[in-house]
Amino acid sequence: MTDKLTPQMRIILATVLSFLFFALYDHFFIPKNPPIETTSLEQNATPTTTTSAPADVKSASSVDIAGAPTSPSKLGETIATIKAAGYEVQIDRLGRIAKFYLEEGKYKDDNGGRFQLIDASQALLPLEIRFSDKAVNEDAFVMSYSADKDTVDVNENGGSIVLTQTLSNVVVTKTITFFPSGRYDLHVKLSTPKEYFISPGFRPSLAVDSYTFHGALIKKADGSIKTIDDGSAKGDEHFANAKIVAGADKYYTTFFYELDKGLESVVSVGKDKDPLLFVKGNDDFKLSGYIGPKEHVKLHAINPELTDVIEYGFFTFISKPLFSLLAFLHGIFGNWGWAIVGMTIIVRLVLYPLTYKGMVSMNKLKELAPKVKELQKKYGDDKQKLNTHMMELYKKNGANPMGGCLPILLQIPVFFAVYRVLQNAIELKGAEWILWVNDLAIKDPYFILPILMGITMFLHQRITPTTFTDPMQEKIMKFLPLIFTFFFVTFPAGLTLYWFTNNLASIVQQFYVNKLFAKKHEEPKVEK
C-alpha cells in the first residue's frame, strides 16, 4: 500500500464529486426559470419538412408537415376563455391554446403572479393544426376560428366549447371538453378529408435545469418510453400507435394520449433542434389531452398509465418505487417533510446489511493500520514485496481492502435515485415541514438544515474508522463537511432534510458497529 488514496477513499471521493458536479452545475450554471422565447411564430416556423419513418417501423410512411406562416396580428388575440378552479385557458383566433395559467395558491411567483405554462410566443401551441397541403395550410393560418361561446366555466362534469374554421375547401370543427383536473377531450371533424397534423404544443418552460429531463416523451405502443431531449431532435422519428405524446420540463407537461388504439406521432425539428410533436389526424378524430403539473395523484386519478410522463432519468426504475414509498408515507404522516424522514430511515434499514458490511471492513482495516505502516517502512522501496506482504496480512486477519468499496458502490444508484425523486417531485412545492420550513422545494430560509447537516456529517466523520496514511488526505476529508454545508445552503430543503436524516442514521449505525468491536476487544481481557 502506497501513500496514495486507498480504494475506499477513491470510491467515497468519486461519489462526493459526482454529486457535487450534478448539483453545483444545476444550481449555479443553469437558470431556473428562463424566459419563454419571444420570437414570433413566423420566425420560429418549421419549414416544410419530410419526416421519414425509421426502417424498423414498417407501417410508417413519410409525411409532410407544412410550416406555420402565422400572421403576427393573430398572436395574442383571444376568442374564448375557459375557467376552472385550478387553471385558466385562453383560446386564440387560430383555435389554439394560446395561454394557460395555473390558479392554485402554490403556483405563484415571488410577486404573487400566476404561473403561465403556455404562452402565445412559444414555437408551437397546443391544438395547432398544420395541413400537408401547403395552400390549405396557408389558408388555415389566415382565417380565424369562431367560438360558440366567449367564456366557459368548468364544473365537475366538465365544460365544452366548439370552435369552427371555414377554409376555401374544408370546414374544421374542434369540440373541446375541459375537466377540473387539467384533462380535456378533443374531437376534430373535417367536412372534407385532408391530411393534417395536430400538436399537443411545445413543452412548458418554467422549471428547466441542467440534467432533469426536458423535451419530448413518447410512450410507445409496446409500453416503453422514448425521450428526446431539447437540442437532440433528428427530425426523422415516427412512432406508430403511441400511447402518450408529451412535451415536458422538470415539473410541468402538455400531452396527448390515446391508451387503446394509440396515436400516429411524428417528431419534427424546431429551433435549436428542439423536438416539436405532432399527431396525425383524420376527418373524424378523437383523443384526450392534459396540461398542468406532473402531480402523481392527479395523473394517476385520470389514468395510472399517465404517471409515466414523470421521468427520473437513468434511475427511473429505482426512483418510481421510491416515490411510491414517499407518497405512501405522506398518506400516513400527512406531511411531506416527515415522509422524507420516514423514507430515509426505511432506505437505511433496507441497505443496512451493505452499510454494516462496509463499516465492519473499515474497522478491521483500522486495526491493521499500525502493521500496514510497519510494512510500508520496511518495504517502501519495493512495491511488489510491499503488496505481497500486505495481501498476506489481510488474508491472515480476514480483512478485505475492497470490503468497504462494494457496499458503497451498490448504494450509489439508490442515492442518485433518491436525489432525483426529491428534485423532481412537484408535490414538495409549497409543502411545509415544521416551524421555519414552509417550502421543501426551495432552500431553507434560515440555513438551519444545511448547518445541522454539516454538523452531523462532521460527527459521523469523527467516529468513523479511517486508514489514512497521508496527512494531506486526512485534512481534505476533514474539510468535506464544511464544503457540503456551504453548497447545501442553496439546495432545496427537502433534499437537505434527506441528507441530514441520513447522517443521523449513519451516526447511530456507526456507534453500534464501533460498540461491537470494542466489546470484541474487551472479551479476551475478561477471560484473562
Short mmCIF file of C-alpha atoms in Angstrom, two decimals:
data_model
loop_
_atom_site.label_atom_id
_atom_site.label_comp_id
_atom_site.label_asym_id
_atom_site.label_seq_id
_atom_site.Cartn_x
_atom_site.Cartn_y
_atom_site.Cartn_z
CA MET A 1 0.00 0.00 0.00
CA THR A 2 1.37 3.36 -1.00
CA ASP A 3 0.61 6.80 0.41
CA LYS A 4 -1.93 7.35 -2.32
CA LEU A 5 -5.68 7.15 -1.81
CA THR A 6 -7.00 3.84 -0.56
CA PRO A 7 -9.67 2.08 -2.62
CA GLN A 8 -12.32 3.08 -0.08
CA MET A 9 -11.34 6.72 -0.27
CA ARG A 10 -11.38 6.66 -4.06
CA ILE A 11 -14.96 5.38 -4.05
CA ILE A 12 -16.08 7.89 -1.42
CA LEU A 13 -14.46 10.80 -3.25
CA ALA A 14 -15.90 9.62 -6.59
CA THR A 15 -19.39 9.59 -5.06
CA VAL A 16 -18.93 13.00 -3.48
CA LEU A 17 -17.50 14.57 -6.63
CA SER A 18 -20.27 13.07 -8.80
CA PHE A 19 -22.91 14.55 -6.52
CA LEU A 20 -21.20 17.93 -6.42
CA PHE A 21 -20.85 18.01 -10.21
CA PHE A 22 -24.57 17.46 -10.85
CA ALA A 23 -25.80 19.60 -8.00
CA LEU A 24 -23.44 22.53 -8.46
CA TYR A 25 -23.86 22.67 -12.22
CA ASP A 26 -27.61 22.71 -11.76
CA HIS A 27 -27.74 25.36 -9.05
CA PHE A 28 -25.06 27.75 -10.25
CA PHE A 29 -24.80 27.49 -14.03
CA ILE A 30 -28.34 26.86 -15.28
CA PRO A 31 -31.11 29.48 -14.92
CA LYS A 32 -34.10 28.03 -13.07
CA ASN A 33 -36.83 29.97 -14.87
CA PRO A 34 -35.53 31.01 -18.28
CA PRO A 35 -37.74 33.48 -20.09
CA ILE A 36 -40.05 32.00 -22.69
CA GLU A 37 -38.94 32.71 -26.23
CA THR A 38 -40.42 35.94 -27.51
CA THR A 39 -39.62 35.23 -31.13
CA SER A 40 -42.77 35.18 -33.21
CA LEU A 41 -44.11 32.01 -34.71
CA GLU A 42 -43.35 33.43 -38.11
CA GLN A 43 -39.64 33.40 -37.27
CA ASN A 44 -39.83 30.06 -35.46
CA ALA A 45 -41.95 28.40 -38.12
CA THR A 46 -40.89 24.93 -39.08
CA PRO A 47 -40.23 24.79 -42.82
CA THR A 48 -41.92 22.12 -44.87
CA THR A 49 -40.26 19.01 -43.52
CA THR A 50 -40.32 15.49 -44.80
CA THR A 51 -40.18 13.20 -41.83
CA SER A 52 -39.47 9.63 -42.77
CA ALA A 53 -40.09 6.68 -40.52
CA PRO A 54 -37.27 4.53 -39.19
CA ALA A 55 -36.64 1.35 -41.11
CA ASP A 56 -37.90 -0.78 -38.20
CA VAL A 57 -41.38 0.75 -38.34
CA LYS A 58 -42.85 -0.83 -41.45
CA SER A 59 -46.23 0.86 -41.11
CA ALA A 60 -44.74 4.33 -41.14
CA SER A 61 -44.78 6.38 -44.29
CA SER A 62 -43.12 9.68 -44.96
CA VAL A 63 -45.25 12.66 -44.03
CA ASP A 64 -45.17 16.31 -44.94
CA ILE A 65 -45.79 18.86 -42.21
CA ALA A 66 -46.19 22.31 -43.64
CA GLY A 67 -44.78 25.31 -41.83
CA ALA A 68 -46.78 27.84 -39.85
CA PRO A 69 -46.93 31.14 -41.77
CA THR A 70 -48.65 32.84 -38.84
CA SER A 71 -49.53 36.48 -39.15
CA PRO A 72 -48.18 38.41 -36.13
CA SER A 73 -51.57 40.12 -35.88
CA LYS A 74 -53.11 36.79 -34.87
CA LEU A 75 -50.81 36.39 -31.87
CA GLY A 76 -52.47 37.05 -28.54
CA GLU A 77 -55.99 37.64 -29.91
CA THR A 78 -58.36 35.74 -27.64
CA ILE A 79 -61.76 34.49 -28.77
CA ALA A 80 -62.69 32.43 -25.70
CA THR A 81 -61.67 31.95 -22.07
CA ILE A 82 -62.11 28.74 -20.10
CA LYS A 83 -62.02 28.97 -16.31
CA ALA A 84 -61.66 26.14 -13.80
CA ALA A 85 -60.83 26.16 -10.10
CA GLY A 86 -57.23 25.25 -10.81
CA TYR A 87 -56.49 26.89 -14.16
CA GLU A 88 -57.48 29.35 -16.88
CA VAL A 89 -57.24 28.74 -20.62
CA GLN A 90 -57.34 31.31 -23.41
CA ILE A 91 -58.11 30.24 -26.99
CA ASP A 92 -56.73 32.37 -29.83
CA ARG A 93 -58.14 33.06 -33.31
CA LEU A 94 -56.30 30.09 -34.78
CA GLY A 95 -58.12 27.68 -32.48
CA ARG A 96 -55.10 27.05 -30.26
CA ILE A 97 -54.49 27.19 -26.54
CA ALA A 98 -52.52 30.43 -26.50
CA LYS A 99 -52.32 30.89 -22.74
CA PHE A 100 -52.61 28.52 -19.82
CA TYR A 101 -52.44 29.81 -16.23
CA LEU A 102 -52.32 27.81 -13.02
CA GLU A 103 -54.63 29.23 -10.37
CA GLU A 104 -53.68 27.18 -7.29
CA GLY A 105 -52.00 29.09 -4.48
CA LYS A 106 -48.67 27.28 -4.56
CA TYR A 107 -48.21 28.04 -8.26
CA LYS A 108 -47.40 31.71 -7.77
CA ASP A 109 -44.20 33.61 -8.43
CA ASP A 110 -42.44 35.80 -5.87
CA ASN A 111 -44.72 38.72 -6.78
CA GLY A 112 -47.90 36.68 -6.38
CA GLY A 113 -48.42 36.34 -10.13
CA ARG A 114 -49.90 33.21 -11.69
CA PHE A 115 -47.64 30.63 -13.28
CA GLN A 116 -48.10 30.62 -17.06
CA LEU A 117 -47.39 27.24 -18.66
CA ILE A 118 -48.37 28.16 -22.23
CA ASP A 119 -47.55 31.46 -23.93
CA ALA A 120 -48.57 32.67 -27.38
CA SER A 121 -44.94 33.36 -28.31
CA GLN A 122 -43.88 29.70 -27.99
CA ALA A 123 -42.72 27.84 -31.07
CA LEU A 124 -45.74 25.55 -31.12
CA LEU A 125 -49.07 25.83 -29.31
CA PRO A 126 -51.47 23.09 -28.14
CA LEU A 127 -54.19 22.21 -30.67
CA GLU A 128 -52.35 23.87 -33.55
CA ILE A 129 -53.19 22.15 -36.84
CA ARG A 130 -50.87 22.03 -39.83
CA PHE A 131 -52.07 20.67 -43.16
CA SER A 132 -49.81 18.78 -45.54
CA ASP A 133 -51.31 20.71 -48.46
CA LYS A 134 -49.40 23.99 -48.48
CA ALA A 135 -52.25 26.03 -49.94
CA VAL A 136 -54.74 24.76 -47.37
CA ASN A 137 -52.17 25.31 -44.62
CA GLU A 138 -51.59 28.93 -45.61
CA ASP A 139 -55.35 29.47 -45.64
CA ALA A 140 -55.61 27.86 -42.18
CA PHE A 141 -53.15 30.39 -40.72
CA VAL A 142 -55.09 33.33 -42.16
CA MET A 143 -58.73 32.52 -41.49
CA SER A 144 -59.94 32.93 -37.92
CA TYR A 145 -61.91 30.43 -35.89
CA SER A 146 -65.25 31.35 -34.34
CA ALA A 147 -66.35 30.09 -30.93
CA ASP A 148 -69.87 29.14 -29.88
CA LYS A 149 -69.32 30.97 -26.57
CA ASP A 150 -66.93 33.56 -25.16
CA THR A 151 -66.46 32.02 -21.73
CA VAL A 152 -66.73 28.53 -20.30
CA ASP A 153 -66.94 27.68 -16.60
CA VAL A 154 -65.61 24.20 -15.90
CA ASN A 155 -67.53 22.25 -13.26
CA GLU A 156 -67.21 18.64 -12.07
CA ASN A 157 -68.87 17.40 -15.27
CA GLY A 158 -66.61 19.49 -17.46
CA GLY A 159 -67.21 22.42 -19.77
CA SER A 160 -67.32 22.34 -23.58
CA ILE A 161 -66.60 24.79 -26.38
CA VAL A 162 -67.00 24.42 -30.15
CA LEU A 163 -64.52 26.14 -32.46
CA THR A 164 -65.18 26.43 -36.19
CA GLN A 165 -62.88 27.50 -39.02
CA THR A 166 -64.18 27.87 -42.57
CA LEU A 167 -61.48 27.50 -45.22
CA SER A 168 -61.86 27.66 -49.00
CA ASN A 169 -62.46 23.93 -49.44
CA VAL A 170 -62.85 22.50 -45.93
CA VAL A 171 -64.58 23.36 -42.66
CA VAL A 172 -62.71 22.46 -39.47
CA THR A 173 -64.65 21.92 -36.24
CA LYS A 174 -62.96 21.40 -32.88
CA THR A 175 -65.09 20.38 -29.92
CA ILE A 176 -63.12 20.59 -26.68
CA THR A 177 -64.37 19.49 -23.27
CA PHE A 178 -62.25 20.65 -20.34
CA PHE A 179 -62.28 18.97 -16.91
CA PRO A 180 -61.17 20.29 -13.48
CA SER A 181 -58.07 18.06 -13.36
CA GLY A 182 -56.49 19.70 -16.42
CA ARG A 183 -57.58 16.90 -18.71
CA TYR A 184 -59.51 17.67 -21.88
CA ASP A 185 -61.21 15.64 -24.62
CA LEU A 186 -60.78 16.78 -28.22
CA HIS A 187 -62.96 15.94 -31.22
CA VAL A 188 -61.81 17.25 -34.61
CA LYS A 189 -64.13 16.99 -37.64
CA LEU A 190 -63.36 17.99 -41.23
CA SER A 191 -66.09 18.49 -43.82
CA THR A 192 -63.72 17.15 -46.49
CA PRO A 193 -60.88 14.68 -45.83
CA LYS A 194 -57.48 16.42 -45.75
CA GLU A 195 -54.17 15.17 -44.36
CA TYR A 196 -53.23 17.18 -41.29
CA PHE A 197 -51.23 17.02 -38.07
CA ILE A 198 -52.19 18.43 -34.70
CA SER A 199 -49.83 19.22 -31.82
CA PRO A 200 -50.01 18.97 -28.02
CA GLY A 201 -47.75 22.00 -28.03
CA PHE A 202 -44.17 22.79 -27.09
CA ARG A 203 -43.14 21.86 -23.57
CA PRO A 204 -43.75 24.30 -20.70
CA SER A 205 -40.67 26.34 -19.85
CA LEU A 206 -40.96 27.15 -16.16
CA ALA A 207 -38.57 24.70 -14.50
CA VAL A 208 -35.61 23.81 -16.70
CA ASP A 209 -32.31 22.70 -15.18
CA SER A 210 -29.15 21.09 -16.47
CA TYR A 211 -29.89 17.40 -16.06
CA THR A 212 -33.56 16.94 -15.21
CA PHE A 213 -35.31 15.85 -18.40
CA HIS A 214 -36.90 18.50 -20.61
CA GLY A 215 -38.04 17.80 -24.13
CA ALA A 216 -40.35 15.23 -25.74
CA LEU A 217 -41.51 11.97 -24.18
CA ILE A 218 -43.33 9.25 -26.10
CA LYS A 219 -44.84 6.15 -24.57
CA LYS A 220 -44.67 3.72 -27.45
CA ALA A 221 -47.15 1.01 -28.40
CA ASP A 222 -45.14 -1.63 -26.52
CA GLY A 223 -45.21 0.45 -23.33
CA SER A 224 -41.56 1.50 -23.45
CA ILE A 225 -40.61 5.15 -23.00
CA LYS A 226 -38.66 7.17 -25.56
CA THR A 227 -37.28 10.55 -24.56
CA ILE A 228 -35.87 13.21 -26.89
CA ASP A 229 -34.06 15.98 -25.07
CA ASP A 230 -34.15 19.56 -26.26
CA GLY A 231 -31.37 20.12 -28.75
CA SER A 232 -31.23 16.50 -29.88
CA ALA A 233 -34.20 16.13 -32.27
CA LYS A 234 -33.29 14.41 -35.52
CA GLY A 235 -36.47 15.16 -37.45
CA ASP A 236 -36.92 11.64 -38.77
CA GLU A 237 -38.69 9.94 -35.89
CA HIS A 238 -42.09 8.36 -36.28
CA PHE A 239 -43.96 6.37 -33.63
CA ALA A 240 -46.93 4.27 -34.70
CA ASN A 241 -49.74 3.78 -32.16
CA ALA A 242 -48.01 5.80 -29.46
CA LYS A 243 -49.98 5.86 -26.21
CA ILE A 244 -48.70 9.20 -24.89
CA VAL A 245 -47.09 12.07 -26.79
CA ALA A 246 -45.78 14.64 -24.31
CA GLY A 247 -43.72 17.77 -24.05
CA ALA A 248 -42.36 18.23 -20.53
CA ASP A 249 -39.95 20.07 -18.30
CA LYS A 250 -38.97 19.25 -14.72
CA TYR A 251 -42.37 19.95 -13.14
CA TYR A 252 -44.94 20.56 -15.92
CA THR A 253 -46.24 18.90 -19.06
CA THR A 254 -48.61 19.14 -22.01
CA PHE A 255 -49.54 15.95 -23.81
CA PHE A 256 -51.98 13.97 -25.94
CA TYR A 257 -52.91 10.41 -25.09
CA GLU A 258 -54.90 7.53 -26.56
CA LEU A 259 -54.22 4.42 -24.50
CA ASP A 260 -56.20 1.91 -26.57
CA LYS A 261 -55.71 2.50 -30.29
CA GLY A 262 -52.71 4.77 -29.94
CA LEU A 263 -51.65 7.81 -31.96
CA GLU A 264 -49.56 8.08 -35.10
CA SER A 265 -47.00 10.60 -33.89
CA VAL A 266 -44.20 12.46 -35.60
CA VAL A 267 -41.28 14.38 -34.09
CA SER A 268 -40.21 17.34 -36.20
CA VAL A 269 -37.24 19.66 -35.64
CA GLY A 270 -37.74 23.12 -34.21
CA LYS A 271 -35.42 25.94 -33.32
CA ASP A 272 -32.09 24.78 -31.83
CA LYS A 273 -33.03 21.19 -32.71
CA ASP A 274 -35.78 21.11 -30.10
CA PRO A 275 -38.38 18.37 -30.68
CA LEU A 276 -41.78 19.50 -31.99
CA LEU A 277 -44.56 16.97 -31.51
CA PHE A 278 -47.38 16.25 -33.93
CA VAL A 279 -50.10 13.61 -34.18
CA LYS A 280 -51.65 12.62 -37.49
CA GLY A 281 -55.41 13.20 -37.54
CA ASN A 282 -58.30 12.27 -39.80
CA ASP A 283 -61.65 13.74 -40.80
CA ASP A 284 -63.33 12.43 -37.60
CA PHE A 285 -60.63 12.35 -34.94
CA LYS A 286 -60.80 11.95 -31.16
CA LEU A 287 -58.15 11.98 -28.46
CA SER A 288 -57.56 13.25 -24.93
CA GLY A 289 -55.00 15.66 -23.57
CA TYR A 290 -53.63 17.21 -20.40
CA ILE A 291 -51.86 20.42 -19.43
CA GLY A 292 -50.55 21.06 -15.95
CA PRO A 293 -48.17 19.97 -13.22
CA LYS A 294 -46.77 16.44 -13.14
CA GLU A 295 -48.55 15.62 -9.90
CA HIS A 296 -48.61 11.87 -9.36
CA VAL A 297 -52.01 11.76 -7.62
CA LYS A 298 -53.68 13.91 -10.27
CA LEU A 299 -52.28 11.95 -13.21
CA HIS A 300 -52.96 8.61 -11.53
CA ALA A 301 -56.58 9.62 -10.92
CA ILE A 302 -57.05 10.28 -14.65
CA ASN A 303 -55.31 7.03 -15.59
CA PRO A 304 -52.38 5.24 -13.88
CA GLU A 305 -50.52 4.97 -17.20
CA LEU A 306 -50.23 8.73 -17.41
CA THR A 307 -47.79 8.78 -14.48
CA ASP A 308 -45.17 7.59 -16.99
CA VAL A 309 -44.66 11.22 -18.02
CA ILE A 310 -42.92 11.68 -14.65
CA GLU A 311 -39.42 10.80 -15.77
CA TYR A 312 -36.41 10.48 -13.45
CA GLY A 313 -33.67 9.70 -15.96
CA PHE A 314 -31.39 6.67 -15.87
CA PHE A 315 -32.52 5.56 -12.42
CA THR A 316 -36.26 5.80 -13.10
CA PHE A 317 -36.70 2.10 -12.30
CA ILE A 318 -35.49 2.81 -8.74
CA SER A 319 -36.94 6.31 -8.38
CA LYS A 320 -40.53 5.33 -9.17
CA PRO A 321 -40.81 2.80 -6.30
CA LEU A 322 -39.10 5.30 -4.00
CA PHE A 323 -41.65 7.96 -4.87
CA SER A 324 -44.44 5.46 -4.29
CA LEU A 325 -42.96 4.83 -0.84
CA LEU A 326 -42.69 8.58 -0.23
CA ALA A 327 -46.33 9.10 -1.27
CA PHE A 328 -47.45 6.19 0.92
CA LEU A 329 -45.68 7.70 3.93
CA HIS A 330 -47.22 11.08 3.15
CA GLY A 331 -50.59 9.39 3.37
CA ILE A 332 -49.68 8.24 6.87
CA PHE A 333 -47.99 11.38 8.22
CA GLY A 334 -49.90 13.96 6.20
CA ASN A 335 -46.64 15.89 5.88
CA TRP A 336 -44.07 15.62 3.09
CA GLY A 337 -41.19 16.51 5.43
CA TRP A 338 -41.91 13.65 7.83
CA ALA A 339 -42.48 11.43 4.80
CA ILE A 340 -38.90 12.23 3.67
CA VAL A 341 -37.61 11.39 7.15
CA GLY A 342 -39.54 8.10 7.13
CA MET A 343 -38.37 7.21 3.62
CA THR A 344 -34.74 7.91 4.55
CA ILE A 345 -34.92 5.63 7.58
CA ILE A 346 -36.59 2.83 5.61
CA VAL A 347 -33.96 3.08 2.85
CA ARG A 348 -31.22 2.93 5.50
CA LEU A 349 -32.81 -0.19 7.02
CA VAL A 350 -33.04 -1.88 3.62
CA LEU A 351 -29.40 -1.04 2.90
CA TYR A 352 -28.32 -1.95 6.45
CA PRO A 353 -26.62 -5.27 5.51
CA LEU A 354 -24.49 -3.45 2.93
CA THR A 355 -23.57 -0.50 5.12
CA TYR A 356 -22.89 -2.80 8.08
CA LYS A 357 -20.51 -4.88 5.99
CA GLY A 358 -18.68 -1.77 4.84
CA MET A 359 -18.38 -0.41 8.38
CA VAL A 360 -17.04 -3.74 9.71
CA SER A 361 -14.47 -3.80 6.92
CA MET A 362 -13.31 -0.27 7.78
CA ASN A 363 -12.93 -1.23 11.45
CA LYS A 364 -10.81 -4.25 10.55
CA LEU A 365 -8.61 -2.15 8.31
CA LYS A 366 -8.19 0.40 11.11
CA GLU A 367 -6.97 -2.34 13.45
CA LEU A 368 -4.37 -3.38 10.90
CA ALA A 369 -3.24 0.18 10.13
CA PRO A 370 -0.20 0.10 12.51
CA LYS A 371 1.04 -3.13 10.93
CA VAL A 372 0.48 -1.68 7.46
CA LYS A 373 2.66 1.31 8.38
CA GLU A 374 5.40 -1.05 9.56
CA LEU A 375 5.31 -2.86 6.24
CA GLN A 376 5.44 0.44 4.37
CA LYS A 377 8.56 1.48 6.28
CA LYS A 378 10.17 -1.91 5.71
CA TYR A 379 9.30 -2.41 2.02
CA GLY A 380 8.61 1.16 0.94
CA ASP A 381 11.11 0.97 -1.93
CA ASP A 382 9.91 -2.39 -3.21
CA LYS A 383 6.27 -2.06 -4.28
CA GLN A 384 5.94 -5.70 -5.29
CA LYS A 385 7.10 -7.05 -1.93
CA LEU A 386 5.01 -4.48 -0.10
CA ASN A 387 1.83 -5.55 -1.90
CA THR A 388 2.62 -9.24 -1.38
CA HIS A 389 3.14 -8.87 2.37
CA MET A 390 0.07 -6.67 2.70
CA MET A 391 -2.13 -9.25 0.97
CA GLU A 392 -0.76 -11.89 3.32
CA LEU A 393 -1.54 -9.66 6.31
CA TYR A 394 -5.12 -9.05 5.13
CA LYS A 395 -5.67 -12.74 4.38
CA LYS A 396 -4.34 -13.83 7.77
CA ASN A 397 -6.65 -11.44 9.62
CA GLY A 398 -9.73 -11.94 7.44
CA ALA A 399 -9.69 -8.35 6.17
CA ASN A 400 -10.54 -7.25 2.65
CA PRO A 401 -9.18 -3.89 1.45
CA MET A 402 -12.05 -3.72 -1.04
CA GLY A 403 -14.63 -4.78 1.54
CA GLY A 404 -15.78 -1.22 2.11
CA CYS A 405 -15.96 -0.37 -1.60
CA LEU A 406 -18.63 -2.74 -2.88
CA PRO A 407 -21.27 -1.70 -0.32
CA ILE A 408 -20.66 1.96 -1.22
CA LEU A 409 -20.83 1.21 -4.96
CA LEU A 410 -24.13 -0.65 -4.60
CA GLN A 411 -25.64 2.29 -2.71
CA ILE A 412 -24.74 4.90 -5.34
CA PRO A 413 -27.72 4.12 -7.65
CA VAL A 414 -30.10 4.35 -4.68
CA PHE A 415 -28.55 7.65 -3.59
CA PHE A 416 -28.98 9.23 -7.03
CA ALA A 417 -32.50 7.79 -7.34
CA VAL A 418 -33.49 9.44 -4.04
CA TYR A 419 -31.82 12.65 -5.19
CA ARG A 420 -33.84 12.65 -8.42
CA VAL A 421 -37.10 11.94 -6.60
CA LEU A 422 -36.60 14.87 -4.25
CA GLN A 423 -35.51 17.16 -7.08
CA ASN A 424 -38.36 16.22 -9.44
CA ALA A 425 -41.32 15.86 -7.06
CA ILE A 426 -43.56 18.86 -7.65
CA GLU A 427 -45.52 17.67 -4.60
CA LEU A 428 -42.80 19.25 -2.45
CA LYS A 429 -43.52 22.67 -3.92
CA GLY A 430 -45.15 24.80 -1.22
CA ALA A 431 -45.11 21.83 1.18
CA GLU A 432 -44.37 22.66 4.81
CA TRP A 433 -42.35 20.57 7.24
CA ILE A 434 -42.05 22.18 10.68
CA LEU A 435 -41.65 25.69 12.10
CA TRP A 436 -39.40 27.62 9.73
CA VAL A 437 -39.51 25.24 6.71
CA ASN A 438 -42.54 26.38 4.69
CA ASP A 439 -41.49 25.07 1.27
CA LEU A 440 -39.46 21.87 0.85
CA ALA A 441 -38.80 22.67 -2.83
CA ILE A 442 -36.69 25.76 -2.07
CA LYS A 443 -33.73 26.46 0.19
CA ASP A 444 -34.01 26.69 3.96
CA PRO A 445 -34.59 30.44 4.56
CA TYR A 446 -32.55 30.44 7.77
CA PHE A 447 -29.93 27.84 6.72
CA ILE A 448 -30.65 25.73 9.81
CA LEU A 449 -30.89 22.42 7.94
CA PRO A 450 -27.61 22.93 6.00
CA ILE A 451 -25.81 23.74 9.25
CA LEU A 452 -27.27 20.71 11.02
CA MET A 453 -26.37 18.60 8.00
CA GLY A 454 -22.75 19.82 8.18
CA ILE A 455 -22.53 19.20 11.95
CA THR A 456 -23.87 15.65 11.67
CA MET A 457 -21.55 14.96 8.75
CA PHE A 458 -18.63 16.12 10.88
CA LEU A 459 -19.74 13.98 13.85
CA HIS A 460 -20.11 10.93 11.65
CA GLN A 461 -16.68 11.53 10.23
CA ARG A 462 -15.20 11.77 13.75
CA ILE A 463 -16.48 8.33 14.81
CA THR A 464 -15.79 6.56 11.51
CA PRO A 465 -12.59 4.45 11.43
CA THR A 466 -10.11 5.63 8.82
CA THR A 467 -6.98 4.18 7.29
CA PHE A 468 -5.23 7.37 6.24
CA THR A 469 -1.52 7.07 5.60
CA ASP A 470 -1.16 10.58 4.23
CA PRO A 471 -1.88 13.63 6.47
CA MET A 472 -2.97 15.61 3.41
CA GLN A 473 -5.73 13.08 2.66
CA GLU A 474 -6.95 13.41 6.21
CA LYS A 475 -7.07 17.20 6.02
CA ILE A 476 -9.01 17.11 2.74
CA MET A 477 -11.62 14.75 4.19
CA LYS A 478 -11.99 16.92 7.31
CA PHE A 479 -12.96 19.86 5.11
CA LEU A 480 -15.76 17.96 3.35
CA PRO A 481 -18.45 18.78 5.97
CA LEU A 482 -17.66 22.47 5.61
CA ILE A 483 -17.72 22.25 1.81
CA PHE A 484 -21.04 20.39 1.82
CA THR A 485 -22.55 22.88 4.27
CA PHE A 486 -21.56 25.76 2.00
CA PHE A 487 -23.13 24.21 -1.09
CA PHE A 488 -26.25 22.88 0.62
CA VAL A 489 -27.15 26.43 1.61
CA THR A 490 -28.80 26.85 -1.82
CA PHE A 491 -30.24 23.35 -2.15
CA PRO A 492 -33.95 22.52 -1.67
CA ALA A 493 -34.86 21.99 1.97
CA GLY A 494 -36.33 18.56 1.16
CA LEU A 495 -33.02 17.33 -0.20
CA THR A 496 -31.09 18.79 2.73
CA LEU A 497 -33.55 17.15 5.15
CA TYR A 498 -32.88 13.81 3.50
CA TRP A 499 -29.12 14.22 3.82
CA PHE A 500 -29.40 15.38 7.45
CA THR A 501 -31.60 12.41 8.39
CA ASN A 502 -29.28 10.06 6.53
CA ASN A 503 -26.33 11.42 8.55
CA LEU A 504 -28.18 10.84 11.82
CA ALA A 505 -28.92 7.25 10.79
CA SER A 506 -25.26 6.76 9.83
CA ILE A 507 -24.13 8.04 13.24
CA VAL A 508 -26.42 5.61 15.07
CA GLN A 509 -25.27 2.72 12.93
CA GLN A 510 -21.59 3.62 13.29
CA PHE A 511 -21.90 3.85 17.08
CA TYR A 512 -23.44 0.38 17.08
CA VAL A 513 -20.66 -1.15 14.96
CA ASN A 514 -17.95 0.60 16.99
CA LYS A 515 -19.51 -0.73 20.21
CA LEU A 516 -19.48 -4.28 18.82
CA PHE A 517 -15.77 -4.01 18.04
CA ALA A 518 -14.99 -2.51 21.44
CA LYS A 519 -16.86 -5.37 23.12
CA LYS A 520 -14.95 -7.87 21.00
CA HIS A 521 -11.63 -6.45 22.23
CA GLU A 522 -12.78 -6.50 25.86
CA GLU A 523 -13.71 -10.19 25.85
CA PRO A 524 -10.11 -11.58 25.78
CA LYS A 525 -9.18 -9.28 28.72
CA VAL A 526 -12.10 -10.61 30.79
CA GLU A 527 -11.05 -14.22 30.13
CA LYS A 528 -7.53 -13.50 31.39
#
